[in-house]
Short mmCIF file of C-alpha atoms and ligand atoms in Angstrom, two decimals:
data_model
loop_
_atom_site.label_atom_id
_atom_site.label_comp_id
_atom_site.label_asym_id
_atom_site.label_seq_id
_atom_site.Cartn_x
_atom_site.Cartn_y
_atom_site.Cartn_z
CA UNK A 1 16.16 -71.92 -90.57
CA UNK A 2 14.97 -69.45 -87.92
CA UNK A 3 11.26 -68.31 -88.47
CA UNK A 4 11.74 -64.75 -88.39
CA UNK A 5 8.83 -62.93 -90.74
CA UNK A 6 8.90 -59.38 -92.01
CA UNK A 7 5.71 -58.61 -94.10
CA UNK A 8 5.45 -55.71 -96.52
CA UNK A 9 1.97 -54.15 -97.50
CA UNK A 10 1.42 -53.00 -100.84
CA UNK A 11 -1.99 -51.54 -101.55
CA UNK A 12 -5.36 -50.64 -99.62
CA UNK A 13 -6.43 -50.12 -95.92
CA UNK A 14 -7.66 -54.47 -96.68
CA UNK A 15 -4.42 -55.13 -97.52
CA UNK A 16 -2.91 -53.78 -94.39
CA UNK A 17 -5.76 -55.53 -92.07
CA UNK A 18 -4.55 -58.24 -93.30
CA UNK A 19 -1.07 -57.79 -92.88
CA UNK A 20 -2.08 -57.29 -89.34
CA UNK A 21 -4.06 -60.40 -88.97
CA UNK A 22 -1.05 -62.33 -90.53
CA UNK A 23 1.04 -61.23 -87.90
CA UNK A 24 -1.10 -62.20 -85.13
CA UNK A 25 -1.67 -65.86 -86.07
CA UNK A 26 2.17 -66.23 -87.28
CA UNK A 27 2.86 -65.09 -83.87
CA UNK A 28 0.65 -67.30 -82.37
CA UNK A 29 2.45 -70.42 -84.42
CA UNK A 30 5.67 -69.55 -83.05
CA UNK A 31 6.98 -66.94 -85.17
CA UNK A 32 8.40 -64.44 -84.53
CA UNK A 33 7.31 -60.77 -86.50
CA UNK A 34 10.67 -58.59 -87.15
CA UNK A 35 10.17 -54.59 -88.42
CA UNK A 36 12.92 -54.76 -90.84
CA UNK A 37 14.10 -56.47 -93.71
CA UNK A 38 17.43 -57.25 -92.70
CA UNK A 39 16.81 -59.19 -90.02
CA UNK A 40 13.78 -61.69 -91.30
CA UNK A 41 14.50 -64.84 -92.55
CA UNK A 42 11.15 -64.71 -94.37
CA UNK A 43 10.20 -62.26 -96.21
CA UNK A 44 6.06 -61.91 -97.51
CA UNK A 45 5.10 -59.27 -99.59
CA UNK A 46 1.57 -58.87 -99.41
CA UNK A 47 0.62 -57.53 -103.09
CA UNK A 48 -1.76 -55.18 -105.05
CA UNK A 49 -2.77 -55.67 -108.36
CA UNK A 50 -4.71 -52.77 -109.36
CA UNK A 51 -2.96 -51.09 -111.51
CA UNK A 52 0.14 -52.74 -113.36
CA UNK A 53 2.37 -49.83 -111.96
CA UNK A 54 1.57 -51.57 -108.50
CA UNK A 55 2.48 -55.35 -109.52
CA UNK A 56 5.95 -54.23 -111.52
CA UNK A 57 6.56 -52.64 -108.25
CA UNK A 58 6.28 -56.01 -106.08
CA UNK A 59 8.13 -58.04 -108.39
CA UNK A 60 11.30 -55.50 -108.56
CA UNK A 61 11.39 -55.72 -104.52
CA UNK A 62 10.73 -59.28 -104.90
CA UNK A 63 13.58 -59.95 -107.28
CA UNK A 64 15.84 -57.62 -104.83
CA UNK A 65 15.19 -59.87 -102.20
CA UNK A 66 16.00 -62.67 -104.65
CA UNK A 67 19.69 -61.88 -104.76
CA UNK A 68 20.41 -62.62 -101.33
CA UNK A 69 19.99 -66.48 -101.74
CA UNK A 70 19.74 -66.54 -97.50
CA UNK A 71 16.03 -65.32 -97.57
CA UNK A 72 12.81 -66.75 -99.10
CA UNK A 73 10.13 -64.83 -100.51
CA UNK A 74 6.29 -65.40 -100.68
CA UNK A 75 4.40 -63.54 -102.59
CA UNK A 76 0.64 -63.18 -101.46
CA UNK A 77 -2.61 -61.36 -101.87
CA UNK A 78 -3.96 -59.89 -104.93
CA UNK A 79 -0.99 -60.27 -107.03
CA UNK A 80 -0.88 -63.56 -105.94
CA UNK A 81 -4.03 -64.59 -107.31
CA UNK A 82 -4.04 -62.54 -110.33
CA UNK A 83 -1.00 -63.86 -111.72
CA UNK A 84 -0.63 -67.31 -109.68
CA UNK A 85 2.17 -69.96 -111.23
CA UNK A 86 2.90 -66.86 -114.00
CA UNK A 87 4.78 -65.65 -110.79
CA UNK A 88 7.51 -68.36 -110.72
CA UNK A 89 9.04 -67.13 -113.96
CA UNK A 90 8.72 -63.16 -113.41
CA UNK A 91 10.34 -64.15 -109.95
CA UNK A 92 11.68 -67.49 -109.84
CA UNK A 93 13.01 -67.79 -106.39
CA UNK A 94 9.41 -67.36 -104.86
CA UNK A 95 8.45 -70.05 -102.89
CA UNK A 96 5.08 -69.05 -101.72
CA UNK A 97 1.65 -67.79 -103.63
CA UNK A 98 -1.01 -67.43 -101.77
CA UNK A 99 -4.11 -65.55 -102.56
CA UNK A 100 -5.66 -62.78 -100.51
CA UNK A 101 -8.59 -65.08 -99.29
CA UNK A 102 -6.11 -68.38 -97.80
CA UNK A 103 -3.98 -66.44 -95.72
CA UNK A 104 -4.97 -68.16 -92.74
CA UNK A 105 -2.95 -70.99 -94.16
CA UNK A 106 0.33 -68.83 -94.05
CA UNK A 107 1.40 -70.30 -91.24
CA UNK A 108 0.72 -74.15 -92.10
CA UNK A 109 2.26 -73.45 -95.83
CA UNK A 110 5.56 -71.48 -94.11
CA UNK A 111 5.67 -74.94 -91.57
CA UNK A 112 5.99 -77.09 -94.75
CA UNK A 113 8.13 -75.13 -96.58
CA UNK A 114 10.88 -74.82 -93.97
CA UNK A 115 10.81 -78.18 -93.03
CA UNK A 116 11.26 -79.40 -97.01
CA UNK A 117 13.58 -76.80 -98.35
CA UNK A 118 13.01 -77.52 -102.22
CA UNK A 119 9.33 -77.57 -102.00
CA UNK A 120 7.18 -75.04 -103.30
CA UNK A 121 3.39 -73.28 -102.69
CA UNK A 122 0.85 -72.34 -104.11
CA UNK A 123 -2.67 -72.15 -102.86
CA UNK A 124 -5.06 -69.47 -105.19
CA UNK A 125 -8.31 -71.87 -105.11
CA UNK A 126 -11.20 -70.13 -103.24
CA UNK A 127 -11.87 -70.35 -99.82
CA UNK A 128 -14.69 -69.02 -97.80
CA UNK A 129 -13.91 -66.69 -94.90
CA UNK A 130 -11.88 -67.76 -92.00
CA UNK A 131 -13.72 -66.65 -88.55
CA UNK A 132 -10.50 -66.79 -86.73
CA UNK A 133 -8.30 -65.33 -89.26
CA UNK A 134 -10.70 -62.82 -89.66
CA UNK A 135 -10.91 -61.47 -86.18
CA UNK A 136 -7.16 -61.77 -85.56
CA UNK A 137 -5.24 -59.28 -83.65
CA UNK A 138 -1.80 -58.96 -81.76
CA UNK A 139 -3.07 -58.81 -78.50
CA UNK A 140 -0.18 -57.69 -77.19
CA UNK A 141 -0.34 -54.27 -79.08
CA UNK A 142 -4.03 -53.38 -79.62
CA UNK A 143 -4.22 -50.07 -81.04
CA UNK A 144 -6.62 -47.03 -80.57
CA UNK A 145 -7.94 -46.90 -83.66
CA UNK A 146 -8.28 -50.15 -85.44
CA UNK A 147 -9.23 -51.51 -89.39
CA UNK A 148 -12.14 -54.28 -88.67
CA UNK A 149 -13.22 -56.07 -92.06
CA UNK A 150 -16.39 -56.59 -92.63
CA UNK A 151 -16.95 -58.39 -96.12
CA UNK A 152 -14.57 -59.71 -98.37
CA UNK A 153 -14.74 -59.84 -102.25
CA UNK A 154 -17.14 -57.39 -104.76
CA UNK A 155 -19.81 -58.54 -106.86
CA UNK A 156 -19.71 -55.48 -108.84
CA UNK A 157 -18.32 -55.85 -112.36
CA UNK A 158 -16.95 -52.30 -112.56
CA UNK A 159 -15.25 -52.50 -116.37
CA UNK A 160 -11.33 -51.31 -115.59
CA UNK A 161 -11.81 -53.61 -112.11
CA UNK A 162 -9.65 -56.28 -110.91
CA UNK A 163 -11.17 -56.47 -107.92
CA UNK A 164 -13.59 -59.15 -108.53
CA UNK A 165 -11.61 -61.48 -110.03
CA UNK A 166 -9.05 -60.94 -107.24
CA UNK A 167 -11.15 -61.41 -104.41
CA UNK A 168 -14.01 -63.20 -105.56
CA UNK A 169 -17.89 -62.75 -104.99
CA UNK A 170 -18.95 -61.04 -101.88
CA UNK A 171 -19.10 -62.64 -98.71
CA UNK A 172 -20.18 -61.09 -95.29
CA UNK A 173 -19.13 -62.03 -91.54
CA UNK A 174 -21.69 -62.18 -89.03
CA UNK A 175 -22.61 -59.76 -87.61
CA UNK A 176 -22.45 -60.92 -84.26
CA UNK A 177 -18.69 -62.12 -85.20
CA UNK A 178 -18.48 -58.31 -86.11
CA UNK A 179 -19.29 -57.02 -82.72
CA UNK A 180 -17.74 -59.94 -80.81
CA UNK A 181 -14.39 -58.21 -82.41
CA UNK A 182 -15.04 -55.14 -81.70
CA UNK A 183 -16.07 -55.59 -78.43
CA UNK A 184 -12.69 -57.03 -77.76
CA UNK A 185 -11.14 -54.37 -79.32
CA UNK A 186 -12.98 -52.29 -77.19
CA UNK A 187 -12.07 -54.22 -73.87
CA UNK A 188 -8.45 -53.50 -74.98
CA UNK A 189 -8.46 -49.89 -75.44
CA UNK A 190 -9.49 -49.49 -78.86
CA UNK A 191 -11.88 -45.78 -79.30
CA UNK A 192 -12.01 -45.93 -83.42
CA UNK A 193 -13.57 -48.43 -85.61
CA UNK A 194 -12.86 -49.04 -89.55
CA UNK A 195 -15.27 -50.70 -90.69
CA UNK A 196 -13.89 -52.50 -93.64
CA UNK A 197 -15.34 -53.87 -97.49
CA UNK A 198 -14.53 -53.51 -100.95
CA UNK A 199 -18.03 -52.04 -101.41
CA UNK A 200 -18.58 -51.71 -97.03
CA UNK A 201 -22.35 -50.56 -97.77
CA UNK A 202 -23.34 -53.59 -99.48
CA UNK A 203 -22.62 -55.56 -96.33
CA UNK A 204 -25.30 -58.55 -95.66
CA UNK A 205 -26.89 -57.40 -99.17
CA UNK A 206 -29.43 -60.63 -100.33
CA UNK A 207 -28.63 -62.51 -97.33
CA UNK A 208 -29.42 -60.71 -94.41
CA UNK A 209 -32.78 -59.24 -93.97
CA UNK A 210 -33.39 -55.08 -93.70
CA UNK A 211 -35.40 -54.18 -90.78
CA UNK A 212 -37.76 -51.32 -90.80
CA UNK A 213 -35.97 -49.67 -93.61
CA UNK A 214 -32.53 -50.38 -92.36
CA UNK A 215 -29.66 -51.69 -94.81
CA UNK A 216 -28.04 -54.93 -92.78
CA UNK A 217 -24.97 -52.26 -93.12
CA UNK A 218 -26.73 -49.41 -91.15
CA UNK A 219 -28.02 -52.08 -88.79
CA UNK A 220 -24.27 -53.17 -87.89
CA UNK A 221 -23.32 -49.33 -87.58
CA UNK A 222 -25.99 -48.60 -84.65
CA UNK A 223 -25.20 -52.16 -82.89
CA UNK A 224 -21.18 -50.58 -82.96
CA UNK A 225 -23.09 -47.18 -81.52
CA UNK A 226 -24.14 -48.86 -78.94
CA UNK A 227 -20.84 -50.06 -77.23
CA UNK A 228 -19.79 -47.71 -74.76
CA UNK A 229 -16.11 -47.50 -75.30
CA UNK A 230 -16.01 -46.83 -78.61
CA UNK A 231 -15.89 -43.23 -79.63
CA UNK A 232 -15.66 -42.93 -83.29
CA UNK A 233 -16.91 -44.76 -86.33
CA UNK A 234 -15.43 -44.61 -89.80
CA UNK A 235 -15.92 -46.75 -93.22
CA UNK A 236 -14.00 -47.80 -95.79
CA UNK A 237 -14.84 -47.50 -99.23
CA UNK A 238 -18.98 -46.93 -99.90
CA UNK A 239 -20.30 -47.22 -103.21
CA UNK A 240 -22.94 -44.57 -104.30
CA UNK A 241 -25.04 -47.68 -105.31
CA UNK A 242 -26.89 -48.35 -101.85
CA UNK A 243 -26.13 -45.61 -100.52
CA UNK A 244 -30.08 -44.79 -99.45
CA UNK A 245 -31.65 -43.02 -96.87
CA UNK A 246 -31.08 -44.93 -94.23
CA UNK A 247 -27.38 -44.60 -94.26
CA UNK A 248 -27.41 -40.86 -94.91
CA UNK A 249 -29.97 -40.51 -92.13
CA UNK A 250 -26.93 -42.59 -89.82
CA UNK A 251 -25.08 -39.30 -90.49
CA UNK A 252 -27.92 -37.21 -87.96
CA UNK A 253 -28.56 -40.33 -85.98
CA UNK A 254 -25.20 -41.89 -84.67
CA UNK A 255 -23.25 -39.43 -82.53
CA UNK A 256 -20.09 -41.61 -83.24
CA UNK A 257 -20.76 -41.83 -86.96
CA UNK A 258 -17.36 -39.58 -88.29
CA UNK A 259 -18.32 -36.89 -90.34
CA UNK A 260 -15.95 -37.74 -93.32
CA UNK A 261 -16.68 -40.47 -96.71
CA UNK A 262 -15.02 -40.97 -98.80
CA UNK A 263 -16.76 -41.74 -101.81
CA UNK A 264 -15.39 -42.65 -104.90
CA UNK A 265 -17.32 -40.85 -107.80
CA UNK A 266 -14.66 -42.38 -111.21
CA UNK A 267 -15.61 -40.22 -113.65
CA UNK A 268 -18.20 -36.98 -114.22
CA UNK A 269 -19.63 -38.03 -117.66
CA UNK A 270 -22.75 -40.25 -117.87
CA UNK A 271 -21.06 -41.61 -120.76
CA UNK A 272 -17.86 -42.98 -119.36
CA UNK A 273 -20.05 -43.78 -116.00
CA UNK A 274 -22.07 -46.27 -117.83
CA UNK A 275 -18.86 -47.43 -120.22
CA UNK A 276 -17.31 -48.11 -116.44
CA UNK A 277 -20.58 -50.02 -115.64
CA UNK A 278 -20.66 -47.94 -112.75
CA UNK A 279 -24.37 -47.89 -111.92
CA UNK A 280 -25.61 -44.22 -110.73
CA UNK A 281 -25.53 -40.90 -113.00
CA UNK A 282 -24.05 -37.62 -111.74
CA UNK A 283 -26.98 -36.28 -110.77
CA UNK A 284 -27.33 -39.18 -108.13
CA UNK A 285 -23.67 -38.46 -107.22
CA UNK A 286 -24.45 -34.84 -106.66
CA UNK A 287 -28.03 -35.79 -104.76
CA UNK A 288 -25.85 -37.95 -102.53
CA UNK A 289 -23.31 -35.01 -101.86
CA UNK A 290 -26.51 -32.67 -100.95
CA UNK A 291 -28.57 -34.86 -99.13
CA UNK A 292 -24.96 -35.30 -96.65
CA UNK A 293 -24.58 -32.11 -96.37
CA UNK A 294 -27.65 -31.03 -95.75
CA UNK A 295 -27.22 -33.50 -92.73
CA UNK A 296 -23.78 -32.64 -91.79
CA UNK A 297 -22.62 -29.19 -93.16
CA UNK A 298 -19.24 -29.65 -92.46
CA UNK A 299 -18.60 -32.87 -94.04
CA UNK A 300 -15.53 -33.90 -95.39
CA UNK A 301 -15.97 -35.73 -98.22
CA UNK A 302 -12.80 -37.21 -100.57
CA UNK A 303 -13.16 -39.77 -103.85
CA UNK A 304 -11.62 -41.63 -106.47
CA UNK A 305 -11.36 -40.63 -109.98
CA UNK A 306 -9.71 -42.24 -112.88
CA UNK A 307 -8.31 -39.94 -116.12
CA UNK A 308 -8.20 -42.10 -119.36
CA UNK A 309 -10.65 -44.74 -119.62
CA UNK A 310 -11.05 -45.47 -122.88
CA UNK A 311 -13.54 -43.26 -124.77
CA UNK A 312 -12.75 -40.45 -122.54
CA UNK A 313 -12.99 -37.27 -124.71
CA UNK A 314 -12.08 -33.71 -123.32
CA UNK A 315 -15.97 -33.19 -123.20
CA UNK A 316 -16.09 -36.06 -120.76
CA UNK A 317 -12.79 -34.86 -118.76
CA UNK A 318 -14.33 -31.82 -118.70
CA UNK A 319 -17.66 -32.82 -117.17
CA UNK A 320 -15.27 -34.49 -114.30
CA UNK A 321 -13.71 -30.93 -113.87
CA UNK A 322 -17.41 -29.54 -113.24
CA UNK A 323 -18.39 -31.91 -111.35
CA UNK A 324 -14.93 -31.50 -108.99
CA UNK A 325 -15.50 -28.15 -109.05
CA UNK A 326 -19.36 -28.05 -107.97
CA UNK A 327 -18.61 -30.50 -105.05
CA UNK A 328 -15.13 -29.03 -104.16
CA UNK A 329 -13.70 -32.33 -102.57
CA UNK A 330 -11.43 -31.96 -99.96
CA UNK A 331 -9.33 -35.00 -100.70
CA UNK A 332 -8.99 -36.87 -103.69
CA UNK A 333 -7.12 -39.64 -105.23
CA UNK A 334 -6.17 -39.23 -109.15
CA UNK A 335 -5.61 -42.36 -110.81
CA UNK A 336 -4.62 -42.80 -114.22
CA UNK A 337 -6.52 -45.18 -116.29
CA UNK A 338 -4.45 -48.79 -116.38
CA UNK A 339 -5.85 -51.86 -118.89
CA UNK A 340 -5.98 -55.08 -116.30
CA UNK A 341 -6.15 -58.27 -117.66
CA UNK A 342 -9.53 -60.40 -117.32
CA UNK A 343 -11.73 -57.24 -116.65
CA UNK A 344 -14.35 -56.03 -119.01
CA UNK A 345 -12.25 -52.77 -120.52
CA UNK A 346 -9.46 -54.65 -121.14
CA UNK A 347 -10.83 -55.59 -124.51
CA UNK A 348 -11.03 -51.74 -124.91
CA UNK A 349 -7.40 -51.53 -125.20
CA UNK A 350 -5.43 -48.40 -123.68
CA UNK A 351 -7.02 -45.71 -126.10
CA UNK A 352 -5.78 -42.72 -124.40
CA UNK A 353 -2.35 -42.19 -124.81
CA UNK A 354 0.18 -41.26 -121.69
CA UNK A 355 0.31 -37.62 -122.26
CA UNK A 356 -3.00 -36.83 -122.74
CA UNK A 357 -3.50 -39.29 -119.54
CA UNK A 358 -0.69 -37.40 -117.33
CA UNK A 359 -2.17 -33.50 -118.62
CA UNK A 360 -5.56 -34.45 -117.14
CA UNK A 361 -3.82 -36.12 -113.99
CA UNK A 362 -2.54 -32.64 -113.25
CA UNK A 363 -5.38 -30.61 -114.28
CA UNK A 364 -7.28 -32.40 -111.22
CA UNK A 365 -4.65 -32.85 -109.04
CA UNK A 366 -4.09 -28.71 -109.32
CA UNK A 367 -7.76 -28.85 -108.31
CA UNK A 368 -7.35 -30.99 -105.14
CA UNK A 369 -4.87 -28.93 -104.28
CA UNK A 370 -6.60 -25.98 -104.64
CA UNK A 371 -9.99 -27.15 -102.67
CA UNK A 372 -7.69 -29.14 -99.73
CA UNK A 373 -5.90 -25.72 -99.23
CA UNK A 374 -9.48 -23.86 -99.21
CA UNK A 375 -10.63 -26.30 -96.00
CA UNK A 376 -7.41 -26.73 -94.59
CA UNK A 377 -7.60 -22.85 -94.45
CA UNK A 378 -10.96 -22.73 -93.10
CA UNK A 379 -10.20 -24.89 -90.12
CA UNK A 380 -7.05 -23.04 -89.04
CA UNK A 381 -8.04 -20.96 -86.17
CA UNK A 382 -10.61 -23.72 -84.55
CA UNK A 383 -10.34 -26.02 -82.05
CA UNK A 384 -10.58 -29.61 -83.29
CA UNK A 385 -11.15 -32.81 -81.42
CA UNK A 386 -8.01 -35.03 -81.80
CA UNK A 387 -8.16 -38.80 -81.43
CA UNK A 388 -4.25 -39.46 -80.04
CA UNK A 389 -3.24 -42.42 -81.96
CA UNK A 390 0.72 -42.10 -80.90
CA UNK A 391 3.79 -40.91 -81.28
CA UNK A 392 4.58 -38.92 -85.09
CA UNK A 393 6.89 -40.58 -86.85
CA UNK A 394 9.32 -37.09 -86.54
CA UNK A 395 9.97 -34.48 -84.31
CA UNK A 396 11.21 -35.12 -80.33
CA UNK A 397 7.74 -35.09 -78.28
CA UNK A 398 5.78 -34.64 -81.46
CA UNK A 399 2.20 -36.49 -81.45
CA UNK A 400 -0.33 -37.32 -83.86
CA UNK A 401 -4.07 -38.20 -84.29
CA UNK A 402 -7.04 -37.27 -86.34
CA UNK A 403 -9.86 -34.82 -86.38
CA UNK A 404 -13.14 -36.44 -86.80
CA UNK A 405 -13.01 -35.30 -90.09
CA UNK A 406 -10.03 -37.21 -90.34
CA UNK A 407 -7.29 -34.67 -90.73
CA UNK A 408 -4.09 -36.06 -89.31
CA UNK A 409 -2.98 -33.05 -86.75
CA UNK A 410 0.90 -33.33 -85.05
CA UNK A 411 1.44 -31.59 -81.75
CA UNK A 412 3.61 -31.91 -78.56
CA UNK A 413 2.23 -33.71 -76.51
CA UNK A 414 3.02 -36.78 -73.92
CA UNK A 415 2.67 -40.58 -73.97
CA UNK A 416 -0.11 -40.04 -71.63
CA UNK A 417 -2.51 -38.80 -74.01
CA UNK A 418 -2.20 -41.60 -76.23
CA UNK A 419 -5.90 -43.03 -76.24
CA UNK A 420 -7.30 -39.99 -75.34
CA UNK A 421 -9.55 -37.36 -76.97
CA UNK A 422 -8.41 -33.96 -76.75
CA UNK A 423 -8.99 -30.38 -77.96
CA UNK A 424 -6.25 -29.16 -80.07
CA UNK A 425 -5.83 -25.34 -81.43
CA UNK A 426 -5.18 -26.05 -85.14
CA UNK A 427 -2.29 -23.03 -85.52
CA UNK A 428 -1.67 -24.18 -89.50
CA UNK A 429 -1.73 -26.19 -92.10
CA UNK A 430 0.37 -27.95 -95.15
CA UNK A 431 -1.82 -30.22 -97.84
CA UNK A 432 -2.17 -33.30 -95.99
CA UNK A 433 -1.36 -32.05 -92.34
CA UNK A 434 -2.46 -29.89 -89.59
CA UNK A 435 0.06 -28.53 -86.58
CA UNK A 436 -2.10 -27.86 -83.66
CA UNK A 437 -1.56 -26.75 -79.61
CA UNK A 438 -3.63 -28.92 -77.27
CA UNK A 439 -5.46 -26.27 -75.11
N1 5AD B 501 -6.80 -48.20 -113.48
C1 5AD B 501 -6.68 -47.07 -112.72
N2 5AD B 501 -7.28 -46.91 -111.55
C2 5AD B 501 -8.02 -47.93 -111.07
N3 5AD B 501 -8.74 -48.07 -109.95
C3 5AD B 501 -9.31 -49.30 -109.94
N4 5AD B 501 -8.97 -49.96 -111.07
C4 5AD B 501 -8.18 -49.14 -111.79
C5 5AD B 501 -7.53 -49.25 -113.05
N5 5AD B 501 -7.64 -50.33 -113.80
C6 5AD B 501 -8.88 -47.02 -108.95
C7 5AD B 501 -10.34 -46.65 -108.70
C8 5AD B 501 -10.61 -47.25 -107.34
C9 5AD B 501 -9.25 -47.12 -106.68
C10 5AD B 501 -9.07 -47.99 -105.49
O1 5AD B 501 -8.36 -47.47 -107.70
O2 5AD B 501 -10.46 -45.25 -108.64
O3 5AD B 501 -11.63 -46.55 -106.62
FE1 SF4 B 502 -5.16 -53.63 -104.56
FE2 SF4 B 502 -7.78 -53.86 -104.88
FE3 SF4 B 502 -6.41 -55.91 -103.96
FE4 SF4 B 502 -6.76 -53.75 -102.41
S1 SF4 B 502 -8.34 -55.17 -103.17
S2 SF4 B 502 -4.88 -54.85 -102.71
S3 SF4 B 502 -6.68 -52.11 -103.96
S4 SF4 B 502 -6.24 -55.00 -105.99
#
């Protein structure tokens, strides 16, 4: 069998990270990483299980894949470890499970598999955090803007979350790991940091020590300030539980500190907030959302919500609706509510039914439309600095790269720029996407 790999990512910016690491170190075994389907002999699709939408999706490519008796499938990640052996018999050609925390097996398990062609994997037992695996990268293709994870796991116990069971109890790299990376990174090109964490604030939380009033998070984000070729700092996601003083005073006090979060808010109503066991109140939302932009006016801030937990009445929906409206995100992502197995709603049961579910869905997603076009609007006409990440995936000569606010502007442009910083004329606008001139 030849040891051609094509990996598929399914799910959030960890997922992909990881995806990325997996290439490097199956590259480094002697593999070799193909873009396409067709060609791989080995095909891993790297799973999400956070809503059941997301895992029905997985196994129908999986079972596609299935047909053509040449190629072998592992599943791996969260699906993986949410539905473990469960997975031979919705898919029973898979040869591979592997959890999202023993990837850095992947290339050991593959080694054994090819060699004994009626074997099969599984591995979904916990393992702590893999330095090397962690801090992989393809060296040959280092990127300008790069996803660097932080933490893995959540020790929240957020009721419709899968999360924790998933990925397990938090666990932090070192920080001087951390930089190590990104120092690399930087060495190599790389201007734009990710940091990465299911809940990236509570990094080092209980086991590393706050110094003069400084969250072991906010401590890693001025150590990143202080390397010289990096330009831009982002984070991926923050919870509004620990997010202090200190972090919103990180806003004013790091230069490279992006003025975008993303912060996921769930629901409006103190009701379903504490039915969620999400820990703050709206008010502390909203004092969050003031106290930002009272730092940085022009912040772009995007969030989370879910429609349809259960107990949500149109009272509660319409407290979210408020609260959207008072705060006037700029990006959101609409979820509707969906029952996971092993999490605390799941006793709950699915009380709200589709319809009701889907009318609310639109309701805010009319609204995000409505405040996206409002900014988008009111940044046609400046001049934004772009971040050239590469090529766009259409248009001859078309290029693309982000605002710090991170818009995603196209323009022509020329390989040269690629890496570069540059002042673009933003001439208009569509939901998601800004065309611009560089000037
Ligand atoms: N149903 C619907 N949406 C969910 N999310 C997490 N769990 C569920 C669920 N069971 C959403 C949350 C989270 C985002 C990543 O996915 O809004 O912030
Ligand atoms: Fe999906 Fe959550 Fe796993 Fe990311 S961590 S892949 S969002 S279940």
């Amino acid at each position: 069998m030849e040891k051609r790999v094509y990996i598929r990512t399914y799910g959030c910016q960890m997922n992909e990270r990881e995806s990325e690491g997996l290439r490097a170190v199956l590259g480094d075994c002697g593999y070799e990483i193909v873009s396409d389907e067709q060609s791989a002999d080995i095909i891993l699709l790297n799973t999400c299980s956070i809503r059941e939408q997301a895992e029905a999706k997985a196994i129908g490519k999986s079972n596609l894949i299935g047909k053509n008796r040449e190629k072998f499938v592992g599943i791996i990640g969260c699906m993986a470890q949410n539905l473990g052996e469960t997975i031979y018999k919705k898919s029973p050609h898979t040869r591979l499970i592997v959890g999202p925390n023993g990837l850095e097996k992947i290339p050991e398990y593959l080694d054994q598999l090819i060699r004994n062609p009626d074997r099969r994997i599984m591995d979904i037992a916990p393992h702590v955090i893999d330095k090397r695996f962690a801090a992989a990268h393809d060296t040959k293709k280092v990127k300008t803007s790069v996803f660097v994870s932080i933490m893995q796991g959540c020790n929240m116990r957020c009721a419709y979350c899968i999360v924790p069971k998933t990925r397990g109890p938090e666990q932090y790299r070192s920080m001087e790991d951390i930089i190590d990376e990104v120092r690399w990174l930087a060495g190599r090109g790389t201007q734009e940091i990710t940091l990465l964490g299911q809940i990236v604030n509570h990094y080092g939380m209980g086991k590393m020590p706050s110094i003069g009033g400084k969250s072991p998070f906010v401590q890693l984000l001025e150590k990143i300030q202080d390397i010289d070729s990096i330009r831009r700092i982002r984070f991926m996601s923050p919870h509004p539980d620990g997010f202090k003083g200190d972090l919103i005073d990180a806003y004013g006090n790091l230069s490279k500190l992006c003025p975008h979060v993303h912060l996921p808010l769930q629901s409006g109503s103190d009701k379903i907030l504490r039915a969620m066991k999400r820990s703050y109140k709206r008010e502390q939302f909203l004092s969050i959302v003031a106290a930002l932009r009272e730092k940085v006016p022009t912040i772009s801030i995007s969030t989370d919500i879910i429609v349809g937990f259960p107990g949500e009445t149109e009272e509660d929906f319409q407290m979210t609706c408020d609260l959207f409206d008072g705060v006037k995100f700029d990006m959101a992502f609409i979820f509707k509510y969906s029952p996971r197995p092993g999490t605390v709603a799941e006793r709950l049961g699915d009380q709200i039914c589709q319809e009701i579910k889907e009318k609310r869905n639109q309701i805010l997603l009319k609204k995000v439309e409505q405040y996206s076009k409002a900014y988008n609007e009111s940044m046609v006409g400046t001049v934004k600095e772009v971040l050239v990440e590469g090529r766009a995936r259409r248009g001859t000569g078309q290029f693309e790269g982000h605002t710090p606010e991170h818009k995603k502007v196209i323009f022509k442009g020329t390989e040269d720029r690629i890496g570069q910083i540059i002042d673009v004329y933003i001439e208009g606008s569509t939901i998601s996407t800004f065309l611009g001139k560089i000037i």
